[in-house]
Amino acid sequence: MKARKTNNDQITLGEGWRKFAFERPDLEYLSVIRRGIEIGALAKDKDSAFLQVNGDMRQPLNTSRIQALLRSARSVVRPARVASQPTQEQRAAVVVTEASDQ
């Protein structure tokens, strides 16, 4: 019986690629790519080839597969922190400092 192939590949747009790679002048970083249990930075080189980058290791990827994943990729949406207003006591607290002339 053949093992069933599942599609665990996922691309997440954004700056998350910085966790996996350093900026290089010969690469354009696009996003984070997860392929099964492997995860790394998705980059494009000068020849428009897609690569998974982890540190200094570069692994070539299938161009048509990556283009399809990019069409369905989503950005990471992080909720904004809720800003709270100061309490009445905090607003009433006044700090006075005295400047000295020396």
PDB file of C-alpha atoms in Angstrom:
ATOM      1  CA  MET A   1       0.000   0.000   0.000  1.00  0.00           C
ATOM      2  CA  LYS A   2       1.340   3.419  -0.981  1.00  0.00           C
ATOM      3  CA  ALA A   3       1.733   6.083   1.639  1.00  0.00           C
ATOM      4  CA  ARG A   4      -0.687   8.919   1.082  1.00  0.00           C
ATOM      5  CA  LYS A   5       1.044  12.184   0.261  1.00  0.00           C
ATOM      6  CA  THR A   6      -0.312  15.094   2.252  1.00  0.00           C
ATOM      7  CA  ASN A   7       0.139  18.741   1.473  1.00  0.00           C
ATOM      8  CA  ASN A   8       1.672  20.351   4.551  1.00  0.00           C
ATOM      9  CA  ASP A   9       3.388  23.149   2.618  1.00  0.00           C
ATOM     10  CA  GLN A  10       2.577  26.656   3.772  1.00  0.00           C
ATOM     11  CA  ILE A  11       3.914  30.144   3.076  1.00  0.00           C
ATOM     12  CA  THR A  12       3.467  32.973   5.569  1.00  0.00           C
ATOM     13  CA  LEU A  13       4.220  36.434   4.203  1.00  0.00           C
ATOM     14  CA  GLY A  14       6.021  38.990   6.318  1.00  0.00           C
ATOM     15  CA  GLU A  15       9.301  39.580   8.077  1.00  0.00           C
ATOM     16  CA  GLY A  16       9.341  36.229   9.893  1.00  0.00           C
ATOM     17  CA  TRP A  17      12.092  35.012   7.559  1.00  0.00           C
ATOM     18  CA  ARG A  18      14.583  36.973   9.684  1.00  0.00           C
ATOM     19  CA  LYS A  19      14.459  34.157  12.263  1.00  0.00           C
ATOM     20  CA  PHE A  20      16.029  31.773   9.737  1.00  0.00           C
ATOM     21  CA  ALA A  21      18.446  33.759   7.567  1.00  0.00           C
ATOM     22  CA  PHE A  22      20.638  36.839   7.327  1.00  0.00           C
ATOM     23  CA  GLU A  23      20.194  39.437   4.625  1.00  0.00           C
ATOM     24  CA  ARG A  24      22.306  38.687   1.560  1.00  0.00           C
ATOM     25  CA  PRO A  25      22.840  40.979  -1.453  1.00  0.00           C
ATOM     26  CA  ASP A  26      22.256  38.109  -3.904  1.00  0.00           C
ATOM     27  CA  LEU A  27      18.867  37.062  -2.431  1.00  0.00           C
ATOM     28  CA  GLU A  28      15.438  38.628  -2.157  1.00  0.00           C
ATOM     29  CA  TYR A  29      13.623  37.275   0.891  1.00  0.00           C
ATOM     30  CA  LEU A  30       9.881  36.836   0.518  1.00  0.00           C
ATOM     31  CA  SER A  31       8.446  34.998   3.499  1.00  0.00           C
ATOM     32  CA  VAL A  32       8.618  31.941   5.721  1.00  0.00           C
ATOM     33  CA  ILE A  33       8.083  28.537   4.150  1.00  0.00           C
ATOM     34  CA  ARG A  34       7.005  25.434   6.035  1.00  0.00           C
ATOM     35  CA  ARG A  35       7.346  22.102   4.233  1.00  0.00           C
ATOM     36  CA  GLY A  36       6.230  19.300   6.482  1.00  0.00           C
ATOM     37  CA  ILE A  37       8.517  19.517   9.509  1.00  0.00           C
ATOM     38  CA  GLU A  38      11.048  21.758   7.726  1.00  0.00           C
ATOM     39  CA  ILE A  39      10.767  25.509   8.132  1.00  0.00           C
ATOM     40  CA  GLY A  40      12.946  28.330   6.815  1.00  0.00           C
ATOM     41  CA  ALA A  41      13.147  31.564   4.880  1.00  0.00           C
ATOM     42  CA  LEU A  42      11.775  31.634   1.332  1.00  0.00           C
ATOM     43  CA  ALA A  43      14.091  33.533  -0.983  1.00  0.00           C
ATOM     44  CA  LYS A  44      14.516  34.236  -4.681  1.00  0.00           C
ATOM     45  CA  ASP A  45      17.968  34.458  -6.270  1.00  0.00           C
ATOM     46  CA  LYS A  46      19.188  36.546  -9.235  1.00  0.00           C
ATOM     47  CA  ASP A  47      18.061  33.824 -11.665  1.00  0.00           C
ATOM     48  CA  SER A  48      14.516  33.893 -10.186  1.00  0.00           C
ATOM     49  CA  ALA A  49      14.973  30.452  -8.629  1.00  0.00           C
ATOM     50  CA  PHE A  50      13.213  29.884  -5.303  1.00  0.00           C
ATOM     51  CA  LEU A  51      15.248  28.675  -2.332  1.00  0.00           C
ATOM     52  CA  GLN A  52      14.603  27.639   1.229  1.00  0.00           C
ATOM     53  CA  VAL A  53      17.310  29.268   3.325  1.00  0.00           C
ATOM     54  CA  ASN A  54      18.357  28.211   6.808  1.00  0.00           C
ATOM     55  CA  GLY A  55      21.452  30.088   7.945  1.00  0.00           C
ATOM     56  CA  ASP A  56      23.994  29.487   5.174  1.00  0.00           C
ATOM     57  CA  MET A  57      22.220  26.422   3.767  1.00  0.00           C
ATOM     58  CA  ARG A  58      20.248  26.937   0.538  1.00  0.00           C
ATOM     59  CA  GLN A  59      17.870  24.313  -0.780  1.00  0.00           C
ATOM     60  CA  PRO A  60      16.392  24.743  -4.284  1.00  0.00           C
ATOM     61  CA  LEU A  61      12.599  24.535  -4.537  1.00  0.00           C
ATOM     62  CA  ASN A  62      10.150  23.720  -7.325  1.00  0.00           C
ATOM     63  CA  THR A  63       9.255  27.050  -8.982  1.00  0.00           C
ATOM     64  CA  SER A  64       5.722  26.164 -10.081  1.00  0.00           C
ATOM     65  CA  ARG A  65       4.877  24.717  -6.656  1.00  0.00           C
ATOM     66  CA  ILE A  66       6.136  27.835  -4.880  1.00  0.00           C
ATOM     67  CA  GLN A  67       4.263  30.147  -7.270  1.00  0.00           C
ATOM     68  CA  ALA A  68       1.046  28.257  -6.497  1.00  0.00           C
ATOM     69  CA  LEU A  69       1.694  28.539  -2.760  1.00  0.00           C
ATOM     70  CA  LEU A  70       2.434  32.261  -3.083  1.00  0.00           C
ATOM     71  CA  ARG A  71      -0.936  32.824  -4.769  1.00  0.00           C
ATOM     72  CA  SER A  72      -2.686  31.439  -1.701  1.00  0.00           C
ATOM     73  CA  ALA A  73      -0.262  32.833   0.927  1.00  0.00           C
ATOM     74  CA  ARG A  74      -1.520  35.027   3.718  1.00  0.00           C
ATOM     75  CA  SER A  75       0.145  37.629   5.855  1.00  0.00           C
ATOM     76  CA  VAL A  76       0.566  37.117   9.555  1.00  0.00           C
ATOM     77  CA  VAL A  77      -2.019  39.229  11.339  1.00  0.00           C
ATOM     78  CA  ARG A  78      -0.969  40.109  14.848  1.00  0.00           C
ATOM     79  CA  PRO A  79      -3.576  41.721  17.072  1.00  0.00           C
ATOM     80  CA  ALA A  80      -2.768  45.232  18.208  1.00  0.00           C
ATOM     81  CA  ARG A  81      -2.147  45.785  21.878  1.00  0.00           C
ATOM     82  CA  VAL A  82      -5.047  47.374  23.674  1.00  0.00           C
ATOM     83  CA  ALA A  83      -4.100  50.789  24.990  1.00  0.00           C
ATOM     84  CA  SER A  84      -5.520  51.517  28.396  1.00  0.00           C
ATOM     85  CA  GLN A  85      -6.304  54.971  29.676  1.00  0.00           C
ATOM     86  CA  PRO A  86      -4.623  56.102  32.907  1.00  0.00           C
ATOM     87  CA  THR A  87      -6.726  55.802  36.037  1.00  0.00           C
ATOM     88  CA  GLN A  88      -8.027  58.849  37.889  1.00  0.00           C
ATOM     89  CA  GLU A  89      -5.282  58.399  40.490  1.00  0.00           C
ATOM     90  CA  GLN A  90      -2.581  58.214  37.802  1.00  0.00           C
ATOM     91  CA  ARG A  91      -3.892  61.358  36.130  1.00  0.00           C
ATOM     92  CA  ALA A  92      -4.006  63.178  39.456  1.00  0.00           C
ATOM     93  CA  ALA A  93      -0.447  62.231  40.406  1.00  0.00           C
ATOM     94  CA  VAL A  94       1.853  65.136  39.686  1.00  0.00           C
ATOM     95  CA  VAL A  95       5.614  64.893  39.813  1.00  0.00           C
ATOM     96  CA  VAL A  96       7.456  68.133  40.436  1.00  0.00           C
ATOM     97  CA  THR A  97      11.180  68.368  39.854  1.00  0.00           C
ATOM     98  CA  GLU A  98      13.308  71.335  40.740  1.00  0.00           C
ATOM     99  CA  ALA A  99      15.999  72.443  38.318  1.00  0.00           C
ATOM    100  CA  SER A 100      19.167  73.619  39.967  1.00  0.00           C
ATOM    101  CA  ASP A 101      21.241  76.418  38.497  1.00  0.00           C
ATOM    102  CA  GLN A 102      24.916  75.501  38.787  1.00  0.00           C
TER     103      GLN A 102
END
